[in-house]
Structures are given as C-alpha cells and as structure tokens.
Amino acid sequence: MMRATRFLVKKEFLQIVRDRATLAQLLLIPFVQLIVLANAATFTIRDTHVVVVDQDRSTTSAALATRLEGGGQFRVERVTASAADAERDLIERRASMVVSIPARFEEDLVRAHAAPLQLSVNAEEGAVAGLTIGYAQQIIADFARDQSATLAVVANDVGGPGGGAARSRAGQLAVRTQSWFNVTRNYKHYMVPAILVSLVTIIGTLVTAQNVARERELGTLEQLNVTPLSRTAFFAGKMIPAWLTAMALFCVGLAAGRLLFGIPLRGPVWVVILAAGVYLTVALGIGLFVSTITRTQQQTMFVAFFILMIYLLMSGMFTPLESMPVWAQYVGSATPVRHLVWVMRAVLVRGGDLGTVWREIAGLGLAGVGVMALAVRMYHKTSE
C-alpha cells in the first residue's frame, strides 16, 4: 500500500508541474489575489467627498473645515453658504457628506462654549455611512476639546431607513477609549489572515475536486479503479500532494502578509501552522467529496463554488456573525472556515497560544476525519 501510494503521489506532483494552467493557479493567482484583496477588502474610508455649508464665515468655522481634511479620511470639495447647493451635490453624488455650520457658530463657542452642528450623510450604503459619521464625530469631538467647548452634533442619514430622522449627540460625557490588540486600527491586521484562509480554502478544495473530475473525464480514473489500489491509498495519493502544496502556499502567504502588510505575529506561529494543517484535511476532504457526487469538471465547479460561497459569506470573515439572524449564526458557527479564521486572529493578533485555541483545532480534526470517511464511502458507491 505504501509503495502504491508513493507512486501515486509522484504522479500527482508530475501532473501539477506539467499542467501550466494548474501550476499558475497554484503559484501565481493566490498571491495576486492576496495583494489585491488585502488593499481592497477594507472598511477604512479615505478621501470621502465633503461639502461644507459655512454660514458663519469665521476663523473657527474655517479651522473646522481644515481639521476635517487633516486626517485623510475626508476631502473638502468646496465651501459654500448655500444649503441648496450642498443638497444638490449630495443628491447627485458629488459629495457623500455635508457639514452644515450655522451662523454665529464662533460667537456661540466663545460665549456659551457650546454650538450646534449638522452632518448630512448619504446612507445608501449603511455600513459606509456609519463609518463616515463615526470618523466625522471623532474629528469634531477632538476639535471641540481643543476649543474647550461642546458641539451638539445632529447626524441626518439621507436615504437610509427613516431618512431625515435626526439623532442628537451632545458631548456631555468625557469618554476615554483604549484599543487593545490593534491600537492603530489597521484593518489589514484583521483582514489579511482571513483572506489567506479563504485563498487556501479555494485553492485546496477546487484543485482536489477538479483533479478527480478531470481524471474521470479523461478515462484514467477507470484505469486506476481496475488496479489493486485500495480506496484509502487512492485518497491518500490524491490528498498528500494537495496538502503539501497548500501548506507551502499558506506558509509563504503568511510570510508575505508579515513582510508586505505588517500583520502582527504576537502568538506562536507553529500553532497557526498546526491549525492550518488540520484544517486542510477538512478543505481537501470536501473537495474529494464533491468529486464523488459529480461527473464533469463543470458540475464540480458549480457545486464547489456553491459550498465555498456559503463558507466565505457565513463564516464571519467579512460580516460579523453577531449581526446575522440566529439561524445564520448557527450555520456560520458550523463552517470550518470560521474556526480557522478565529484561530488565526486569536494567535497572530491577540497573542493567544495552544491553550487558547485547542478546542477549535480538535474540532477541525474531528471534522476532517468525518469528511474524509464520507468521501471514501461515497467513492466506493459511485465507482461500482
């Protein structure tokens, strides 16, 4: 059995090396996607277009407009005294936020140490609108603190649920915040580990599933079925090359994330590598299972992408699991992608160790054994 498995593993490696399309899929595409997605998949806002309605025309109002541009999140397109012009810019999407500074703004700050301020935000994209308001309120709060004053901010979500409803937020309390684990709030530290997990999942699952489907279409699978090769040896020969290749890609991707994006490595890296190795048994097992229930590469691609989309969208990778309905939270908690992403962030970002994540790793191991056993059984049924 060991000798047959060794020859099958050698055959799989030779097939990967000789197939230029597969080789490019394994070596080039993941790193291009890592670089692109790490810079694109972010909720950090930059250069948001802002129009300032300045009806005060004072030094203080001009200083506030300058402060908005100081952090790089906002870019003041123009300063006008006409609220109608600003509203037109918002409707025609030349601006995403309008800051309305009323008359006697500076006088109110000097005399009463308090003044009103209105933010009107395009809330078509709710998450972006929330971030925009959050950044703006933080900048305004810092400005008010420098002026030793209180700014009563009224935020109008234009186009959102209950559009036009005002929420008043006056700075009556002195709030001190402390950010743990990601003090600079660099979104790449949060997203790059998750993107790396998704790429390894896609590559491992699709390559394994397509490999068996391609052999079935070419007729070589039938030749393997008539040999004395056991089902266990067959699956081992299919899985070992894909596992080694995916682990090599994972380690290189982890190093690239550290060198290119500066992701922290606060916990032991070997725990992350161990978790990835165990997790890949699940991902590859799912690929092998898909190949047993499909007949062509096209069918394999459809089924595999269906499973992967559920994995990626319901794993909490891009959308917090807590914001999903209860039933979706249960489904998301059952996806292996979620558990490896949690392990990656717990170890790399929060500095956890094996004692922190051993339950997730053990669960992934049990899932891997179950999926592989199911794939072996299904292959026996479909090959008879």
CSV table of C-alpha atoms in Angstrom, one decimal:
chain,number,residue,atom,x,y,z
A,1,MET,CA,0.0,0.0,0.0
A,2,MET,CA,2.8,2.5,0.9
A,3,ARG,CA,4.6,1.8,-2.3
A,4,ALA,CA,1.5,2.3,-4.4
A,5,THR,CA,0.6,5.5,-2.5
A,6,ARG,CA,4.2,6.8,-3.1
A,7,PHE,CA,3.9,6.2,-6.9
A,8,LEU,CA,0.5,7.9,-7.0
A,9,VAL,CA,1.9,10.9,-5.0
A,10,LYS,CA,4.8,11.2,-7.5
A,11,LYS,CA,2.3,11.0,-10.4
A,12,GLU,CA,0.2,13.8,-8.9
A,13,PHE,CA,3.2,16.1,-8.5
A,14,LEU,CA,4.3,15.4,-12.0
A,15,GLN,CA,0.8,16.2,-13.3
A,16,ILE,CA,0.8,19.5,-11.4
A,17,VAL,CA,4.2,20.5,-12.8
A,18,ARG,CA,3.4,19.6,-16.4
A,19,ASP,CA,0.0,21.3,-16.3
A,20,ARG,CA,0.8,25.0,-16.7
A,21,ALA,CA,-2.7,26.2,-16.0
A,22,THR,CA,-2.8,24.3,-12.7
A,23,LEU,CA,0.7,25.5,-11.8
A,24,ALA,CA,-0.3,29.1,-12.4
A,25,GLN,CA,-3.5,28.6,-10.5
A,26,LEU,CA,-1.4,27.3,-7.5
A,27,LEU,CA,1.5,29.7,-7.6
A,28,LEU,CA,0.5,33.0,-9.1
A,29,ILE,CA,-3.2,33.6,-8.6
A,30,PRO,CA,-3.2,33.3,-4.8
A,31,PHE,CA,-0.6,35.9,-4.3
A,32,VAL,CA,-2.1,38.3,-6.8
A,33,GLN,CA,-5.5,37.9,-5.0
A,34,LEU,CA,-3.8,38.4,-1.6
A,35,ILE,CA,-2.3,41.7,-2.6
A,36,VAL,CA,-5.4,42.9,-4.4
A,37,LEU,CA,-7.9,41.8,-1.7
A,38,ALA,CA,-5.8,43.0,1.2
A,39,ASN,CA,-5.9,46.5,-0.2
A,40,ALA,CA,-9.5,46.4,-1.5
A,41,ALA,CA,-11.4,44.5,1.2
A,42,THR,CA,-11.3,47.2,3.9
A,43,PHE,CA,-13.9,49.4,5.6
A,44,THR,CA,-11.4,52.2,6.2
A,45,ILE,CA,-12.6,55.3,4.5
A,46,ARG,CA,-10.3,57.7,2.7
A,47,ASP,CA,-10.8,60.9,0.7
A,48,THR,CA,-14.6,60.9,1.3
A,49,HIS,CA,-16.0,63.9,-0.6
A,50,VAL,CA,-17.4,66.5,1.7
A,51,VAL,CA,-19.2,69.8,1.1
A,52,VAL,CA,-19.1,72.4,4.0
A,53,VAL,CA,-22.0,74.8,4.3
A,54,ASP,CA,-20.4,77.6,6.2
A,55,GLN,CA,-22.9,80.2,7.1
A,56,ASP,CA,-20.7,81.7,9.8
A,57,ARG,CA,-17.6,82.6,7.7
A,58,SER,CA,-15.4,82.9,10.7
A,59,THR,CA,-11.9,81.8,11.6
A,60,THR,CA,-13.3,79.0,13.8
A,61,SER,CA,-15.5,77.6,11.0
A,62,ALA,CA,-12.6,77.6,8.6
A,63,ALA,CA,-10.5,75.9,11.1
A,64,LEU,CA,-13.1,73.1,11.5
A,65,ALA,CA,-13.2,72.6,7.7
A,66,THR,CA,-9.4,72.3,7.7
A,67,ARG,CA,-9.5,69.9,10.6
A,68,LEU,CA,-11.8,67.6,8.7
A,69,GLU,CA,-9.2,67.3,5.9
A,70,GLY,CA,-6.3,66.8,8.3
A,71,GLY,CA,-6.7,63.1,8.9
A,72,GLY,CA,-7.0,62.0,5.3
A,73,GLN,CA,-10.4,60.4,5.7
A,74,PHE,CA,-12.2,63.4,4.2
A,75,ARG,CA,-11.6,65.8,1.3
A,76,VAL,CA,-13.5,69.1,1.3
A,77,GLU,CA,-14.6,69.6,-2.3
A,78,ARG,CA,-15.9,73.1,-1.7
A,79,VAL,CA,-17.1,75.5,1.0
A,80,THR,CA,-20.4,77.2,0.2
A,81,ALA,CA,-23.0,79.3,2.0
A,82,SER,CA,-25.9,77.7,0.2
A,83,ALA,CA,-27.6,74.7,1.8
A,84,ALA,CA,-29.5,74.0,-1.5
A,85,ASP,CA,-26.2,73.7,-3.5
A,86,ALA,CA,-24.9,71.3,-0.9
A,87,GLU,CA,-28.0,69.2,-1.0
A,88,ARG,CA,-27.8,69.1,-4.8
A,89,ASP,CA,-24.2,67.8,-4.5
A,90,LEU,CA,-25.4,65.1,-2.1
A,91,ILE,CA,-28.2,64.0,-4.4
A,92,GLU,CA,-26.0,63.9,-7.5
A,93,ARG,CA,-23.3,62.0,-5.5
A,94,ARG,CA,-20.7,64.7,-5.9
A,95,ALA,CA,-20.4,64.5,-2.2
A,96,SER,CA,-21.0,61.8,0.4
A,97,MET,CA,-21.4,64.1,3.4
A,98,VAL,CA,-22.5,67.7,4.1
A,99,VAL,CA,-21.3,69.6,7.2
A,100,SER,CA,-23.6,72.5,8.0
A,101,ILE,CA,-22.1,75.2,10.2
A,102,PRO,CA,-24.8,77.7,11.3
A,103,ALA,CA,-24.4,81.4,11.6
A,104,ARG,CA,-23.0,82.7,14.9
A,105,PHE,CA,-21.1,79.5,15.3
A,106,GLU,CA,-17.9,81.1,16.6
A,107,GLU,CA,-19.9,83.5,18.8
A,108,ASP,CA,-21.7,80.6,20.5
A,109,LEU,CA,-18.5,78.8,21.1
A,110,VAL,CA,-16.9,81.9,22.7
A,111,ARG,CA,-19.9,82.9,24.8
A,112,ALA,CA,-21.7,79.7,25.7
A,113,HIS,CA,-18.9,77.1,25.0
A,114,ALA,CA,-21.5,75.2,23.0
A,115,ALA,CA,-22.7,75.3,19.4
A,116,PRO,CA,-24.9,73.1,17.1
A,117,LEU,CA,-23.5,71.3,14.0
A,118,GLN,CA,-25.3,69.2,11.5
A,119,LEU,CA,-23.9,66.2,9.4
A,120,SER,CA,-26.0,65.0,6.4
A,121,VAL,CA,-24.7,61.7,5.1
A,122,ASN,CA,-25.7,59.6,2.1
A,123,ALA,CA,-26.9,56.4,3.8
A,124,GLU,CA,-27.5,54.2,0.7
A,125,GLU,CA,-24.6,52.0,1.9
A,126,GLY,CA,-25.4,51.7,5.6
A,127,ALA,CA,-22.1,50.4,6.8
A,128,VAL,CA,-20.1,53.1,5.0
A,129,ALA,CA,-22.5,55.8,6.3
A,130,GLY,CA,-22.0,54.6,9.8
A,131,LEU,CA,-18.2,54.7,9.4
A,132,THR,CA,-18.4,58.1,7.9
A,133,ILE,CA,-20.4,59.5,10.8
A,134,GLY,CA,-18.2,57.8,13.3
A,135,TYR,CA,-15.0,59.3,11.8
A,136,ALA,CA,-16.6,62.8,11.5
A,137,GLN,CA,-17.9,62.8,15.0
A,138,GLN,CA,-14.5,61.8,16.3
A,139,ILE,CA,-12.8,64.6,14.5
A,140,ILE,CA,-15.4,67.1,15.6
A,141,ALA,CA,-15.1,65.9,19.2
A,142,ASP,CA,-11.3,66.4,19.1
A,143,PHE,CA,-11.9,69.9,17.6
A,144,ALA,CA,-14.4,70.8,20.4
A,145,ARG,CA,-11.9,69.6,23.0
A,146,ASP,CA,-9.3,71.9,21.6
A,147,GLN,CA,-11.8,74.7,21.7
A,148,SER,CA,-12.8,73.8,25.3
A,149,ALA,CA,-16.4,73.7,24.1
A,150,THR,CA,-19.3,71.3,23.4
A,151,LEU,CA,-20.6,70.7,19.9
A,152,ALA,CA,-24.1,69.3,19.7
A,153,VAL,CA,-23.9,67.1,16.6
A,154,VAL,CA,-27.0,66.2,14.7
A,155,ALA,CA,-26.5,63.4,12.1
A,156,ASN,CA,-29.0,63.1,9.3
A,157,ASP,CA,-28.9,59.8,7.4
A,158,VAL,CA,-30.1,60.8,4.0
A,159,GLY,CA,-31.5,57.8,2.0
A,160,GLY,CA,-31.3,55.4,4.9
A,161,PRO,CA,-34.1,53.8,6.9
A,162,GLY,CA,-36.1,56.6,8.4
A,163,GLY,CA,-34.2,59.1,6.2
A,164,GLY,CA,-34.1,62.5,7.6
A,165,ALA,CA,-34.6,61.5,11.2
A,166,ALA,CA,-32.1,63.3,13.4
A,167,ARG,CA,-30.1,61.8,16.2
A,168,SER,CA,-28.6,64.4,18.6
A,169,ARG,CA,-25.4,63.5,20.2
A,170,ALA,CA,-24.0,66.1,22.5
A,171,GLY,CA,-20.6,65.7,24.2
A,172,GLN,CA,-21.8,65.9,27.8
A,173,LEU,CA,-19.6,63.0,29.0
A,174,ALA,CA,-15.9,62.7,28.9
A,175,VAL,CA,-15.3,59.3,27.3
A,176,ARG,CA,-11.8,57.7,27.3
A,177,THR,CA,-11.3,54.8,25.0
A,178,GLN,CA,-8.5,52.3,24.8
A,179,SER,CA,-7.9,50.0,21.8
A,180,TRP,CA,-6.4,46.5,22.6
A,181,PHE,CA,-4.6,44.2,20.1
A,182,ASN,CA,-4.9,46.6,17.2
A,183,VAL,CA,-4.1,50.0,18.6
A,184,THR,CA,-3.6,51.7,15.2
A,185,ARG,CA,-6.9,50.2,13.9
A,186,ASN,CA,-5.1,48.9,10.8
A,187,TYR,CA,-7.8,46.9,9.0
A,188,LYS,CA,-5.2,44.8,7.2
A,189,HIS,CA,-4.2,43.2,10.5
A,190,TYR,CA,-7.8,42.0,10.8
A,191,MET,CA,-8.4,41.1,7.1
A,192,VAL,CA,-5.2,39.6,5.8
A,193,PRO,CA,-5.3,36.4,8.0
A,194,ALA,CA,-8.9,35.9,6.9
A,195,ILE,CA,-8.1,36.4,3.2
A,196,LEU,CA,-5.2,34.0,3.5
A,197,VAL,CA,-7.6,31.4,4.9
A,198,SER,CA,-10.1,31.9,2.1
A,199,LEU,CA,-7.4,31.6,-0.6
A,200,VAL,CA,-6.0,28.4,0.8
A,201,THR,CA,-9.6,27.0,1.1
A,202,ILE,CA,-10.4,27.9,-2.5
A,203,ILE,CA,-7.2,26.5,-3.9
A,204,GLY,CA,-7.2,23.3,-1.9
A,205,THR,CA,-10.9,22.5,-2.4
A,206,LEU,CA,-11.1,23.3,-6.1
A,207,VAL,CA,-7.8,21.7,-7.2
A,208,THR,CA,-8.6,18.5,-5.4
A,209,ALA,CA,-12.2,18.3,-6.7
A,210,GLN,CA,-11.2,19.2,-10.3
A,211,ASN,CA,-8.3,16.7,-10.2
A,212,VAL,CA,-10.6,13.7,-9.7
A,213,ALA,CA,-13.2,15.1,-12.1
A,214,ARG,CA,-10.6,15.6,-14.8
A,215,GLU,CA,-9.3,12.1,-14.5
A,216,ARG,CA,-12.9,10.8,-14.8
A,217,GLU,CA,-13.4,12.8,-18.0
A,218,LEU,CA,-10.1,11.5,-19.4
A,219,GLY,CA,-10.8,7.9,-18.5
A,220,THR,CA,-7.7,7.5,-16.4
A,221,LEU,CA,-9.9,7.1,-13.3
A,222,GLU,CA,-11.3,3.9,-14.6
A,223,GLN,CA,-7.8,2.6,-15.2
A,224,LEU,CA,-7.0,3.3,-11.5
A,225,ASN,CA,-10.2,1.5,-10.4
A,226,VAL,CA,-9.2,-1.8,-12.1
A,227,THR,CA,-5.8,-1.8,-10.3
A,228,PRO,CA,-5.4,-3.4,-6.9
A,229,LEU,CA,-5.0,0.1,-5.4
A,230,SER,CA,-7.2,0.4,-2.3
A,231,ARG,CA,-9.6,3.3,-1.8
A,232,THR,CA,-7.5,4.5,1.2
A,233,ALA,CA,-4.4,4.5,-0.9
A,234,PHE,CA,-6.2,6.3,-3.7
A,235,PHE,CA,-7.4,9.1,-1.5
A,236,ALA,CA,-4.1,9.4,0.3
A,237,GLY,CA,-2.3,9.7,-3.1
A,238,LYS,CA,-4.8,12.5,-4.1
A,239,MET,CA,-4.7,14.3,-0.8
A,240,ILE,CA,-1.0,14.3,0.2
A,241,PRO,CA,0.3,16.4,-2.8
A,242,ALA,CA,-2.6,18.9,-2.5
A,243,TRP,CA,-2.0,19.1,1.3
A,244,LEU,CA,1.7,19.7,0.9
A,245,THR,CA,1.2,22.3,-1.8
A,246,ALA,CA,-1.5,24.1,0.1
A,247,MET,CA,0.6,24.1,3.3
A,248,ALA,CA,3.6,25.6,1.4
A,249,LEU,CA,1.3,28.3,-0.1
A,250,PHE,CA,0.0,29.0,3.4
A,251,CYS,CA,3.4,29.5,4.9
A,252,VAL,CA,4.6,31.7,2.0
A,253,GLY,CA,1.4,33.7,2.2
A,254,LEU,CA,1.9,34.1,6.0
A,255,ALA,CA,5.4,35.4,5.4
A,256,ALA,CA,4.1,37.7,2.6
A,257,GLY,CA,1.5,39.1,5.0
A,258,ARG,CA,4.1,39.8,7.5
A,259,LEU,CA,6.6,41.4,5.1
A,260,LEU,CA,4.1,43.3,2.8
A,261,PHE,CA,1.3,44.2,5.2
A,262,GLY,CA,3.0,44.1,8.6
A,263,ILE,CA,0.5,41.7,10.2
A,264,PRO,CA,1.5,41.0,13.8
A,265,LEU,CA,2.9,37.7,15.0
A,266,ARG,CA,2.2,38.0,18.7
A,267,GLY,CA,1.5,34.3,19.4
A,268,PRO,CA,3.4,31.2,18.5
A,269,VAL,CA,3.4,30.8,14.7
A,270,TRP,CA,3.7,27.0,14.9
A,271,VAL,CA,0.2,26.9,16.5
A,272,VAL,CA,-1.2,28.7,13.4
A,273,ILE,CA,0.6,26.3,11.1
A,274,LEU,CA,-0.7,23.3,13.1
A,275,ALA,CA,-4.2,24.6,12.8
A,276,ALA,CA,-3.9,25.2,9.1
A,277,GLY,CA,-2.6,21.7,8.6
A,278,VAL,CA,-5.5,20.2,10.5
A,279,TYR,CA,-8.0,22.5,8.7
A,280,LEU,CA,-6.7,21.5,5.3
A,281,THR,CA,-7.8,17.9,5.9
A,282,VAL,CA,-11.4,19.3,6.0
A,283,ALA,CA,-11.0,21.5,3.0
A,284,LEU,CA,-9.4,18.8,0.9
A,285,GLY,CA,-11.9,16.2,2.1
A,286,ILE,CA,-14.7,18.4,1.0
A,287,GLY,CA,-13.1,18.7,-2.4
A,288,LEU,CA,-12.8,14.9,-2.7
A,289,PHE,CA,-16.4,14.5,-1.5
A,290,VAL,CA,-17.6,17.0,-4.2
A,291,SER,CA,-15.7,14.9,-6.8
A,292,THR,CA,-17.5,11.8,-5.8
A,293,ILE,CA,-21.0,13.3,-6.4
A,294,THR,CA,-20.2,15.0,-9.7
A,295,ARG,CA,-19.3,13.6,-13.1
A,296,THR,CA,-17.8,16.5,-15.0
A,297,GLN,CA,-15.5,19.4,-14.2
A,298,GLN,CA,-18.3,21.8,-14.9
A,299,GLN,CA,-20.5,20.2,-12.3
A,300,THR,CA,-17.6,20.1,-9.9
A,301,MET,CA,-17.0,23.8,-10.3
A,302,PHE,CA,-20.7,24.7,-9.7
A,303,VAL,CA,-21.0,22.5,-6.6
A,304,ALA,CA,-17.7,23.6,-5.1
A,305,PHE,CA,-18.4,27.3,-5.7
A,306,PHE,CA,-21.8,26.9,-4.0
A,307,ILE,CA,-20.2,25.4,-0.9
A,308,LEU,CA,-17.4,27.9,-0.9
A,309,MET,CA,-19.7,30.9,-1.2
A,310,ILE,CA,-21.7,29.7,1.9
A,311,TYR,CA,-18.4,29.2,3.7
A,312,LEU,CA,-17.0,32.6,2.9
A,313,LEU,CA,-20.2,34.7,3.3
A,314,MET,CA,-21.4,33.0,6.5
A,315,SER,CA,-18.1,32.5,8.3
A,316,GLY,CA,-17.9,36.0,9.8
A,317,MET,CA,-14.9,36.8,7.6
A,318,PHE,CA,-16.4,40.0,6.1
A,319,THR,CA,-19.6,40.4,8.1
A,320,PRO,CA,-19.7,40.0,11.9
A,321,LEU,CA,-21.5,36.8,12.8
A,322,GLU,CA,-23.3,38.7,15.6
A,323,SER,CA,-25.1,40.8,13.0
A,324,MET,CA,-26.7,37.8,11.3
A,325,PRO,CA,-30.0,36.1,12.2
A,326,VAL,CA,-29.9,33.4,14.8
A,327,TRP,CA,-30.2,30.6,12.3
A,328,ALA,CA,-27.4,32.0,10.2
A,329,GLN,CA,-25.2,32.3,13.3
A,330,TYR,CA,-25.7,28.5,13.9
A,331,VAL,CA,-24.8,27.8,10.2
A,332,GLY,CA,-21.8,30.1,10.3
A,333,SER,CA,-20.5,28.6,13.5
A,334,ALA,CA,-20.6,25.1,11.8
A,335,THR,CA,-18.3,26.2,8.9
A,336,PRO,CA,-14.7,25.2,9.4
A,337,VAL,CA,-13.5,28.5,7.7
A,338,ARG,CA,-14.8,30.4,10.7
A,339,HIS,CA,-12.8,28.4,13.2
A,340,LEU,CA,-9.5,28.7,11.4
A,341,VAL,CA,-10.1,32.5,10.9
A,342,TRP,CA,-10.8,32.7,14.6
A,343,VAL,CA,-7.6,30.8,15.4
A,344,MET,CA,-5.5,33.0,13.1
A,345,ARG,CA,-6.8,36.2,14.7
A,346,ALA,CA,-6.6,34.8,18.2
A,347,VAL,CA,-2.9,33.8,17.8
A,348,LEU,CA,-1.5,36.4,15.5
A,349,VAL,CA,-3.4,39.5,16.6
A,350,ARG,CA,-4.3,38.8,20.2
A,351,GLY,CA,-1.3,36.7,21.1
A,352,GLY,CA,-3.1,33.5,22.1
A,353,ASP,CA,-1.4,30.1,22.4
A,354,LEU,CA,-2.3,26.5,22.1
A,355,GLY,CA,-4.3,26.6,25.3
A,356,THR,CA,-6.5,29.3,23.8
A,357,VAL,CA,-7.4,27.5,20.6
A,358,TRP,CA,-7.0,23.8,21.2
A,359,ARG,CA,-10.8,23.2,21.2
A,360,GLU,CA,-11.1,24.7,17.7
A,361,ILE,CA,-8.2,22.6,16.4
A,362,ALA,CA,-9.6,19.5,17.9
A,363,GLY,CA,-13.0,20.2,16.3
A,364,LEU,CA,-11.4,20.7,12.9
A,365,GLY,CA,-9.6,17.4,13.3
A,366,LEU,CA,-12.8,15.6,14.0
A,367,ALA,CA,-14.5,17.3,11.1
A,368,GLY,CA,-11.6,16.3,8.8
A,369,VAL,CA,-11.9,12.6,9.9
A,370,GLY,CA,-15.7,12.7,9.3
A,371,VAL,CA,-15.5,14.3,5.9
A,372,MET,CA,-12.7,12.0,4.7
A,373,ALA,CA,-14.7,9.0,5.8
A,374,LEU,CA,-17.7,10.2,4.0
A,375,ALA,CA,-15.7,10.9,0.8
A,376,VAL,CA,-14.2,7.3,0.9
A,377,ARG,CA,-17.7,5.8,1.4
A,378,MET,CA,-19.2,7.9,-1.5
A,379,TYR,CA,-16.3,7.0,-3.8
A,380,HIS,CA,-17.0,3.3,-3.1
A,381,LYS,CA,-20.6,3.8,-4.1
A,382,THR,CA,-20.0,5.7,-7.3
A,383,SER,CA,-17.2,3.6,-8.5
A,384,GLU,CA,-19.0,0.3,-8.5
